[in-house]
mmCIF file of C-alpha atoms in Angstrom:
data_model
loop_
_atom_site.group_PDB
_atom_site.id
_atom_site.type_symbol
_atom_site.label_atom_id
_atom_site.label_comp_id
_atom_site.label_asym_id
_atom_site.label_seq_id
_atom_site.Cartn_x
_atom_site.Cartn_y
_atom_site.Cartn_z
ATOM 1 C CA UNK A 1 10.250 -13.371 -4.738
ATOM 2 C CA UNK A 2 10.613 -12.503 -8.415
ATOM 3 C CA UNK A 3 12.610 -9.278 -8.466
ATOM 4 C CA UNK A 4 11.862 -8.792 -12.156
ATOM 5 C CA UNK A 5 8.296 -7.964 -11.235
ATOM 6 C CA UNK A 6 7.676 -4.311 -12.223
ATOM 7 C CA UNK A 7 7.314 -3.286 -8.584
ATOM 8 C CA UNK A 8 10.864 -4.450 -7.829
ATOM 9 C CA UNK A 9 12.270 -1.789 -10.116
ATOM 10 C CA UNK A 10 10.597 1.076 -8.268
ATOM 11 C CA UNK A 11 13.121 0.858 -5.445
ATOM 12 C CA UNK A 12 14.831 4.150 -5.987
ATOM 13 C CA UNK A 13 11.754 6.309 -6.242
ATOM 14 C CA UNK A 14 9.517 5.031 -3.456
ATOM 15 C CA UNK A 15 8.671 7.879 -1.071
ATOM 16 C CA UNK A 16 10.976 10.419 -2.709
ATOM 17 C CA UNK A 17 9.185 11.210 -5.977
ATOM 18 C CA UNK A 18 7.898 14.315 -4.187
ATOM 19 C CA UNK A 19 11.386 15.805 -4.287
ATOM 20 C CA UNK A 20 11.117 16.604 -7.970
ATOM 21 C CA UNK A 21 8.115 18.697 -6.920
ATOM 22 C CA UNK A 22 10.385 20.660 -4.598
ATOM 23 C CA UNK A 23 12.991 21.110 -7.301
ATOM 24 C CA UNK A 24 10.247 22.720 -9.367
ATOM 25 C CA UNK A 25 9.317 25.105 -6.568
ATOM 26 C CA UNK A 26 12.956 26.030 -5.916
ATOM 27 C CA UNK A 27 12.025 27.794 -2.691
ATOM 28 C CA UNK A 28 14.783 29.436 -0.657
ATOM 29 C CA UNK A 29 15.958 27.966 2.598
ATOM 30 C CA UNK A 30 18.474 29.104 5.174
ATOM 31 C CA UNK A 31 21.857 27.427 5.260
ATOM 32 C CA UNK A 32 20.888 25.736 8.505
ATOM 33 C CA UNK A 33 17.762 24.222 6.993
ATOM 34 C CA UNK A 34 19.689 23.134 3.943
ATOM 35 C CA UNK A 35 21.804 20.572 5.745
ATOM 36 C CA UNK A 36 20.944 17.161 4.253
ATOM 37 C CA UNK A 37 19.172 14.784 6.617
ATOM 38 C CA UNK A 38 18.183 11.368 5.324
ATOM 39 C CA UNK A 39 18.074 9.084 8.341
ATOM 40 C CA UNK A 40 15.431 6.379 8.648
ATOM 41 C CA UNK A 41 14.019 6.064 12.152
ATOM 42 C CA UNK A 42 11.309 4.199 13.997
ATOM 43 C CA UNK A 43 9.732 5.741 17.076
ATOM 44 C CA UNK A 44 7.559 4.356 19.812
ATOM 45 C CA UNK A 45 3.761 4.377 19.556
ATOM 46 C CA UNK A 46 3.290 7.398 21.831
ATOM 47 C CA UNK A 47 5.605 9.613 19.802
ATOM 48 C CA UNK A 48 3.962 8.516 16.576
ATOM 49 C CA UNK A 49 0.479 9.154 17.952
ATOM 50 C CA UNK A 50 1.535 12.617 19.074
ATOM 51 C CA UNK A 51 2.962 13.414 15.666
ATOM 52 C CA UNK A 52 -0.123 12.203 13.819
ATOM 53 C CA UNK A 53 -2.397 13.819 16.389
ATOM 54 C CA UNK A 54 -0.623 17.136 15.948
ATOM 55 C CA UNK A 55 -1.225 16.924 12.229
ATOM 56 C CA UNK A 56 -4.869 16.059 12.834
ATOM 57 C CA UNK A 57 -5.344 19.040 15.158
ATOM 58 C CA UNK A 58 -3.854 21.369 12.550
ATOM 59 C CA UNK A 59 -6.110 19.962 9.849
ATOM 60 C CA UNK A 60 -9.245 20.054 11.973
ATOM 61 C CA UNK A 61 -8.621 23.611 13.159
ATOM 62 C CA UNK A 62 -7.843 25.042 9.755
ATOM 63 C CA UNK A 63 -10.415 22.869 8.030
ATOM 64 C CA UNK A 64 -13.231 24.222 10.193
ATOM 65 C CA UNK A 65 -12.132 27.789 9.596
ATOM 66 C CA UNK A 66 -11.541 27.349 5.883
ATOM 67 C CA UNK A 67 -13.826 29.021 3.377
ATOM 68 C CA UNK A 68 -12.365 27.225 0.348
ATOM 69 C CA UNK A 69 -11.453 23.679 -0.635
ATOM 70 C CA UNK A 70 -8.220 23.554 1.351
ATOM 71 C CA UNK A 71 -9.654 20.985 3.771
ATOM 72 C CA UNK A 72 -10.200 18.378 1.061
ATOM 73 C CA UNK A 73 -7.910 15.518 0.180
ATOM 74 C CA UNK A 74 -7.386 15.603 -3.588
ATOM 75 C CA UNK A 75 -7.160 12.174 -5.223
ATOM 76 C CA UNK A 76 -5.393 11.510 -8.512
ATOM 77 C CA UNK A 77 -6.755 9.107 -11.105
ATOM 78 C CA UNK A 78 -10.060 7.335 -10.508
ATOM 79 C CA UNK A 79 -11.440 8.795 -7.287
ATOM 80 C CA UNK A 80 -14.037 6.007 -7.005
ATOM 81 C CA UNK A 81 -11.211 3.483 -6.480
ATOM 82 C CA UNK A 82 -10.056 5.364 -3.378
ATOM 83 C CA UNK A 83 -11.595 3.496 -0.439
ATOM 84 C CA UNK A 84 -10.639 5.926 2.321
ATOM 85 C CA UNK A 85 -10.920 9.603 3.125
ATOM 86 C CA UNK A 86 -8.865 12.061 5.150
ATOM 87 C CA UNK A 87 -10.525 11.193 8.458
ATOM 88 C CA UNK A 88 -9.817 7.487 7.873
ATOM 89 C CA UNK A 89 -6.208 8.354 7.195
ATOM 90 C CA UNK A 90 -5.781 10.432 10.341
ATOM 91 C CA UNK A 91 -7.431 7.741 12.480
ATOM 92 C CA UNK A 92 -5.077 5.059 11.180
ATOM 93 C CA UNK A 93 -2.427 3.307 13.224
ATOM 94 C CA UNK A 94 0.920 4.639 12.112
ATOM 95 C CA UNK A 95 4.634 4.228 12.538
ATOM 96 C CA UNK A 96 7.491 6.444 11.465
ATOM 97 C CA UNK A 97 9.289 5.085 8.414
ATOM 98 C CA UNK A 98 11.879 7.820 8.037
ATOM 99 C CA UNK A 99 12.756 11.474 8.368
ATOM 100 C CA UNK A 100 14.293 13.709 5.744
ATOM 101 C CA UNK A 101 15.023 17.317 4.942
ATOM 102 C CA UNK A 102 11.454 17.917 3.813
ATOM 103 C CA UNK A 103 9.407 16.027 6.380
ATOM 104 C CA UNK A 104 8.496 12.703 7.969
ATOM 105 C CA UNK A 105 7.146 9.544 6.316
ATOM 106 C CA UNK A 106 4.561 7.377 8.065
ATOM 107 C CA UNK A 107 3.249 3.918 7.313
ATOM 108 C CA UNK A 108 -0.492 4.166 8.019
ATOM 109 C CA UNK A 109 -2.689 1.071 8.476
ATOM 110 C CA UNK A 110 -6.340 2.001 7.981
ATOM 111 C CA UNK A 111 -9.382 0.250 9.454
ATOM 112 C CA UNK A 112 -10.582 -0.601 5.940
ATOM 113 C CA UNK A 113 -7.483 -2.751 5.480
ATOM 114 C CA UNK A 114 -5.592 -0.361 3.231
ATOM 115 C CA UNK A 115 -1.953 0.439 3.959
ATOM 116 C CA UNK A 116 -0.677 3.818 2.781
ATOM 117 C CA UNK A 117 2.440 5.927 3.098
ATOM 118 C CA UNK A 118 1.878 9.493 4.287
ATOM 119 C CA UNK A 119 4.587 12.088 3.786
ATOM 120 C CA UNK A 120 4.042 15.018 6.143
ATOM 121 C CA UNK A 121 5.899 17.986 4.665
ATOM 122 C CA UNK A 122 7.577 20.661 6.742
ATOM 123 C CA UNK A 123 8.629 24.243 6.058
ATOM 124 C CA UNK A 124 6.835 24.437 2.704
ATOM 125 C CA UNK A 125 6.024 28.120 2.399
ATOM 126 C CA UNK A 126 4.286 28.444 -0.944
ATOM 127 C CA UNK A 127 0.904 29.679 -2.080
ATOM 128 C CA UNK A 128 -1.932 27.243 -2.615
ATOM 129 C CA UNK A 129 -1.997 27.898 -6.354
ATOM 130 C CA UNK A 130 1.749 27.308 -6.719
ATOM 131 C CA UNK A 131 1.591 24.143 -4.633
ATOM 132 C CA UNK A 132 -1.313 22.740 -6.617
ATOM 133 C CA UNK A 133 0.268 23.641 -9.957
ATOM 134 C CA UNK A 134 3.498 21.824 -9.160
ATOM 135 C CA UNK A 135 1.954 18.855 -7.381
ATOM 136 C CA UNK A 136 -0.330 18.274 -10.381
ATOM 137 C CA UNK A 137 2.831 17.737 -12.450
ATOM 138 C CA UNK A 138 3.997 15.081 -10.006
ATOM 139 C CA UNK A 139 0.535 13.521 -9.839
ATOM 140 C CA UNK A 140 0.363 13.190 -13.607
ATOM 141 C CA UNK A 141 3.547 11.121 -13.787
ATOM 142 C CA UNK A 142 2.898 7.529 -14.832
ATOM 143 C CA UNK A 143 5.779 5.126 -15.274
ATOM 144 C CA UNK A 144 6.294 1.481 -14.370
ATOM 145 C CA UNK A 145 9.451 2.313 -12.420
ATOM 146 C CA UNK A 146 7.946 5.089 -10.291
ATOM 147 C CA UNK A 147 5.479 4.682 -7.445
ATOM 148 C CA UNK A 148 2.707 7.179 -8.275
ATOM 149 C CA UNK A 149 1.381 9.874 -5.993
ATOM 150 C CA UNK A 150 -2.115 8.774 -4.963
ATOM 151 C CA UNK A 151 -3.462 11.893 -3.253
ATOM 152 C CA UNK A 152 -2.499 15.052 -1.406
ATOM 153 C CA UNK A 153 -3.850 17.430 1.215
ATOM 154 C CA UNK A 154 -3.124 21.150 1.471
ATOM 155 C CA UNK A 155 -3.856 23.935 3.869
ATOM 156 C CA UNK A 156 -1.773 26.837 5.097
ATOM 157 C CA UNK A 157 -0.060 24.944 7.912
ATOM 158 C CA UNK A 158 -0.350 21.302 6.909
ATOM 159 C CA UNK A 159 0.569 19.503 3.701
ATOM 160 C CA UNK A 160 0.403 15.741 3.175
ATOM 161 C CA UNK A 161 1.334 13.496 0.258
ATOM 162 C CA UNK A 162 -0.193 10.000 0.103
ATOM 163 C CA UNK A 163 1.187 6.943 -1.700
ATOM 164 C CA UNK A 164 0.286 3.279 -1.830
ATOM 165 C CA UNK A 165 2.482 1.200 0.451
ATOM 166 C CA UNK A 166 4.896 -1.083 -1.388
ATOM 167 C CA UNK A 167 6.301 -3.635 1.100
ATOM 168 C CA UNK A 168 9.723 -5.269 0.963
ATOM 169 C CA UNK A 169 11.118 -2.989 -1.683
ATOM 170 C CA UNK A 170 14.030 -1.329 0.055
ATOM 171 C CA UNK A 171 17.261 -1.811 -1.844
ATOM 172 C CA UNK A 172 19.215 -1.286 1.368
ATOM 173 C CA UNK A 173 17.242 -4.031 3.128
ATOM 174 C CA UNK A 174 17.712 -6.429 0.218
ATOM 175 C CA UNK A 175 21.464 -5.870 -0.048
ATOM 176 C CA UNK A 176 22.379 -5.423 3.595
ATOM 177 C CA UNK A 177 19.583 -6.424 5.972
ATOM 178 C CA UNK A 178 19.887 -5.914 9.714
ATOM 179 C CA UNK A 179 22.187 -8.948 9.932
ATOM 180 C CA UNK A 180 24.085 -11.104 7.443
ATOM 181 C CA UNK A 181 21.326 -13.706 7.627
ATOM 182 C CA UNK A 182 18.762 -11.064 6.624
ATOM 183 C CA UNK A 183 20.469 -10.374 3.294
ATOM 184 C CA UNK A 184 18.637 -11.425 0.156
ATOM 185 C CA UNK A 185 20.650 -13.213 -2.507
ATOM 186 C CA UNK A 186 20.632 -10.981 -5.573
ATOM 187 C CA UNK A 187 22.158 -12.535 -8.669
ATOM 188 C CA UNK A 188 23.803 -10.625 -11.508
ATOM 189 C CA UNK A 189 20.679 -10.505 -13.677
ATOM 190 C CA UNK A 190 18.563 -9.227 -10.792
ATOM 191 C CA UNK A 191 21.018 -6.431 -10.033
ATOM 192 C CA UNK A 192 21.110 -5.469 -13.699
ATOM 193 C CA UNK A 193 17.314 -5.389 -13.683
ATOM 194 C CA UNK A 194 17.237 -3.116 -10.634
ATOM 195 C CA UNK A 195 19.777 -0.770 -12.235
ATOM 196 C CA UNK A 196 17.831 -0.783 -15.498
ATOM 197 C CA UNK A 197 14.518 0.022 -13.838
ATOM 198 C CA UNK A 198 15.993 2.796 -11.707
ATOM 199 C CA UNK A 199 17.737 4.348 -14.719
ATOM 200 C CA UNK A 200 14.531 4.289 -16.737
ATOM 201 C CA UNK A 201 12.676 5.967 -13.897
ATOM 202 C CA UNK A 202 15.238 8.767 -13.790
ATOM 203 C CA UNK A 203 15.111 9.097 -17.576
ATOM 204 C CA UNK A 204 11.346 9.529 -17.367
ATOM 205 C CA UNK A 205 11.656 12.242 -14.711
ATOM 206 C CA UNK A 206 14.305 14.079 -16.698
ATOM 207 C CA UNK A 207 12.164 13.960 -19.831
ATOM 208 C CA UNK A 208 9.156 15.588 -18.179
ATOM 209 C CA UNK A 209 10.576 19.115 -18.075
ATOM 210 C CA UNK A 210 13.913 20.867 -18.054
ATOM 211 C CA UNK A 211 13.492 21.811 -14.406
ATOM 212 C CA UNK A 212 12.518 18.353 -13.109
ATOM 213 C CA UNK A 213 15.131 16.341 -11.268
ATOM 214 C CA UNK A 214 14.778 13.696 -8.600
ATOM 215 C CA UNK A 215 16.988 15.344 -6.014
ATOM 216 C CA UNK A 216 17.461 12.581 -3.469
ATOM 217 C CA UNK A 217 18.277 9.288 -5.136
ATOM 218 C CA UNK A 218 18.776 6.959 -2.212
ATOM 219 C CA UNK A 219 20.175 9.906 -0.261
ATOM 220 C CA UNK A 220 23.519 10.112 -2.087
ATOM 221 C CA UNK A 221 24.075 13.767 -2.833
ATOM 222 C CA UNK A 222 26.577 14.946 -5.403
ATOM 223 C CA UNK A 223 29.532 16.854 -3.906
ATOM 224 C CA UNK A 224 28.538 20.101 -5.619
ATOM 225 C CA UNK A 225 25.074 20.096 -3.991
ATOM 226 C CA UNK A 226 25.191 22.197 -0.831
ATOM 227 C CA UNK A 227 21.544 23.291 -0.940
ATOM 228 C CA UNK A 228 18.825 20.599 -1.201
ATOM 229 C CA UNK A 229 16.979 22.950 -3.555
ATOM 230 C CA UNK A 230 19.994 23.296 -5.828
ATOM 231 C CA UNK A 231 19.787 19.792 -7.248
ATOM 232 C CA UNK A 232 20.211 19.188 -10.960
ATOM 233 C CA UNK A 233 20.021 16.402 -13.500
ATOM 234 C CA UNK A 234 23.796 16.013 -13.337
ATOM 235 C CA UNK A 235 23.534 15.653 -9.554
ATOM 236 C CA UNK A 236 21.001 12.870 -10.116
ATOM 237 C CA UNK A 237 23.536 11.115 -12.351
ATOM 238 C CA UNK A 238 26.145 11.240 -9.581
ATOM 239 C CA UNK A 239 23.699 9.818 -7.050
ATOM 240 C CA UNK A 240 22.738 7.061 -9.455
ATOM 241 C CA UNK A 241 26.422 6.226 -9.883
ATOM 242 C CA UNK A 242 26.706 5.680 -6.127
ATOM 243 C CA UNK A 243 23.643 3.439 -6.254
ATOM 244 C CA UNK A 244 25.319 1.374 -9.006
ATOM 245 C CA UNK A 245 28.439 1.059 -6.862
ATOM 246 C CA UNK A 246 26.309 -0.174 -3.973
ATOM 247 C CA UNK A 247 24.735 -2.800 -6.238
ATOM 248 C CA UNK A 248 28.151 -3.947 -7.465
ATOM 249 C CA UNK A 249 30.094 -3.910 -4.199
ATOM 250 C CA UNK A 250 27.390 -4.823 -1.709
ATOM 251 C CA UNK A 251 28.840 -2.177 0.592
ATOM 252 C CA UNK A 252 26.901 0.429 2.557
ATOM 253 C CA UNK A 253 27.700 3.988 1.411
ATOM 254 C CA UNK A 254 28.924 6.048 4.336
ATOM 255 C CA UNK A 255 26.238 8.692 3.891
ATOM 256 C CA UNK A 256 23.448 6.202 4.664
ATOM 257 C CA UNK A 257 24.821 4.942 7.959
ATOM 258 C CA UNK A 258 22.878 4.883 11.200
ATOM 259 C CA UNK A 259 24.469 4.851 14.641
ATOM 260 C CA UNK A 260 27.882 3.129 14.582
ATOM 261 C CA UNK A 261 27.503 0.809 11.606
ATOM 262 C CA UNK A 262 30.534 0.297 9.407
ATOM 263 C CA UNK A 263 30.545 1.937 6.012
ATOM 264 C CA UNK A 264 32.795 3.367 3.341
ATOM 265 C CA UNK A 265 32.928 6.296 0.996
ATOM 266 C CA UNK A 266 32.160 4.099 -1.987
ATOM 267 C CA UNK A 267 33.356 6.412 -4.726
ATOM 268 C CA UNK A 268 36.678 7.083 -3.021
ATOM 269 C CA UNK A 269 37.193 3.429 -2.093
ATOM 270 C CA UNK A 270 36.462 2.036 -5.563
ATOM 271 C CA UNK A 271 38.704 4.634 -7.181
ATOM 272 C CA UNK A 272 41.554 3.743 -4.827
ATOM 273 C CA UNK A 273 41.204 0.008 -5.456
ATOM 274 C CA UNK A 274 40.971 0.345 -9.235
ATOM 275 C CA UNK A 275 43.594 3.069 -9.624
ATOM 276 C CA UNK A 276 46.248 0.638 -10.871
ATOM 277 C CA UNK A 277 44.072 -1.984 -12.552
ATOM 278 C CA UNK A 278 40.526 -3.287 -12.692
ATOM 279 C CA UNK A 279 40.175 -6.000 -10.084
ATOM 280 C CA UNK A 280 37.507 -8.352 -8.793
ATOM 281 C CA UNK A 281 38.274 -7.152 -5.265
ATOM 282 C CA UNK A 282 35.649 -4.429 -5.563
ATOM 283 C CA UNK A 283 32.739 -6.759 -6.342
ATOM 284 C CA UNK A 284 30.294 -8.300 -3.896
ATOM 285 C CA UNK A 285 31.349 -11.882 -3.142
ATOM 286 C CA UNK A 286 27.937 -13.055 -4.337
ATOM 287 C CA UNK A 287 28.710 -11.711 -7.821
ATOM 288 C CA UNK A 288 32.033 -13.533 -8.113
ATOM 289 C CA UNK A 289 30.106 -16.746 -8.765
ATOM 290 C CA UNK A 290 29.205 -15.395 -12.208
ATOM 291 C CA UNK A 291 32.612 -15.599 -13.857
ATOM 292 C CA UNK A 292 31.165 -15.437 -17.372
ATOM 293 C CA UNK A 293 29.702 -12.014 -16.544
ATOM 294 C CA UNK A 294 32.862 -10.471 -15.096
ATOM 295 C CA UNK A 295 33.522 -8.412 -18.234
ATOM 296 C CA UNK A 296 30.023 -6.938 -18.049
ATOM 297 C CA UNK A 297 30.480 -6.238 -14.336
ATOM 298 C CA UNK A 298 33.591 -4.226 -15.136
ATOM 299 C CA UNK A 299 31.637 -2.314 -17.793
ATOM 300 C CA UNK A 300 28.936 -1.431 -15.269
ATOM 301 C CA UNK A 301 31.610 -0.444 -12.754
ATOM 302 C CA UNK A 302 33.208 1.876 -15.303
ATOM 303 C CA UNK A 303 29.800 3.385 -16.043
ATOM 304 C CA UNK A 304 29.166 3.894 -12.321
ATOM 305 C CA UNK A 305 32.451 5.745 -11.908
ATOM 306 C CA UNK A 306 31.765 7.936 -14.933
ATOM 307 C CA UNK A 307 28.391 8.824 -13.391
ATOM 308 C CA UNK A 308 30.132 9.653 -10.108
ATOM 309 C CA UNK A 309 32.761 11.877 -11.726
ATOM 310 C CA UNK A 310 33.650 14.908 -9.631
ATOM 311 C CA UNK A 311 33.155 17.281 -12.572
ATOM 312 C CA UNK A 312 29.406 17.408 -13.388
ATOM 313 C CA UNK A 313 30.097 18.293 -17.029
ATOM 314 C CA UNK A 314 31.890 14.991 -17.619
ATOM 315 C CA UNK A 315 29.026 12.839 -16.338
ATOM 316 C CA UNK A 316 26.981 11.033 -19.014
ATOM 317 C CA UNK A 317 23.364 11.860 -19.794
ATOM 318 C CA UNK A 318 20.706 9.564 -18.392
ATOM 319 C CA UNK A 319 19.792 8.461 -21.934
ATOM 320 C CA UNK A 320 23.351 7.244 -22.476
ATOM 321 C CA UNK A 321 23.253 5.480 -19.113
ATOM 322 C CA UNK A 322 19.976 3.727 -19.955
ATOM 323 C CA UNK A 323 21.315 2.592 -23.337
ATOM 324 C CA UNK A 324 24.449 1.063 -21.802
ATOM 325 C CA UNK A 325 22.584 -0.646 -18.966
ATOM 326 C CA UNK A 326 20.017 -2.040 -21.404
ATOM 327 C CA UNK A 327 22.859 -3.730 -23.285
ATOM 328 C CA UNK A 328 24.245 -5.226 -20.084
ATOM 329 C CA UNK A 329 20.791 -6.364 -18.980
ATOM 330 C CA UNK A 330 20.159 -8.172 -22.261
ATOM 331 C CA UNK A 331 23.566 -9.802 -21.955
ATOM 332 C CA UNK A 332 22.729 -10.935 -18.410
ATOM 333 C CA UNK A 333 19.590 -12.623 -19.704
ATOM 334 C CA UNK A 334 21.710 -14.616 -22.143
ATOM 335 C CA UNK A 335 23.979 -15.692 -19.290
ATOM 336 C CA UNK A 336 20.979 -17.275 -17.556
ATOM 337 C CA UNK A 337 20.057 -19.446 -20.558
#
């Protein structure tokens, strides 16, 4: 697989682009509802069918009683290229991809052969006009490093976001896999390319409006974020710093763990190891093969730690981050020649 394909650099934003929509709404939640939950899970067919069926019942009931356009699925872009409708979507075979603070994600395989990702939102108590206004902002976003929102559905009790399915693009799966043998070998240039694409995607989001932030970059919340709705651009920078550390160390951040898997608090661990001097001990063993790039690896490590600074005011801007990673990426290309 060529990881420099544009799709490979959408890793960070797949499924979670909708969170910048929530940061725009800034709705209030109770402290109980605000606890971060970002645990991927797969359920059995019966549970999935019940979940999808429940959504279908809600849509059918409210759709029949609706006197406006709430029962329609709104498609972004060229509607003629959309080869399925809402009924096709609800009749699709589905499996749970993950659960988060704002809802459940399903992989839906339609009879027409299309595979889509459906995000079923929960506890979104906003008016139709406010929802549509904010979701139109998300739907208008076009960037090579962001998976676009394809369509959405709204009624009072049911709200769905629909994306194209992008297979084999989980950074966690590439770096860690279920077993050691499942890991994909990612060289230095590839990791720089992933970092570069993710940074550019964040830069695009931050440039759209002062109030737009991503809010859940790979699930690594900044320490100052206690309310999922209180995310900020500086919090995004922290989360991106953790993602960089994961790329460099090959270690699983503790906040992404499932069950009893081993993991570390990456920021704390890297700081403890590098407190006295910069050392190759922190880097993924795979990266140690690229001795000519060790200086650049240290530079990216220093950038990651500056992004993950405890004080938000000392974190760099995303534009500065992009500029520095661009330099390292170009250097990595030279190393391959």
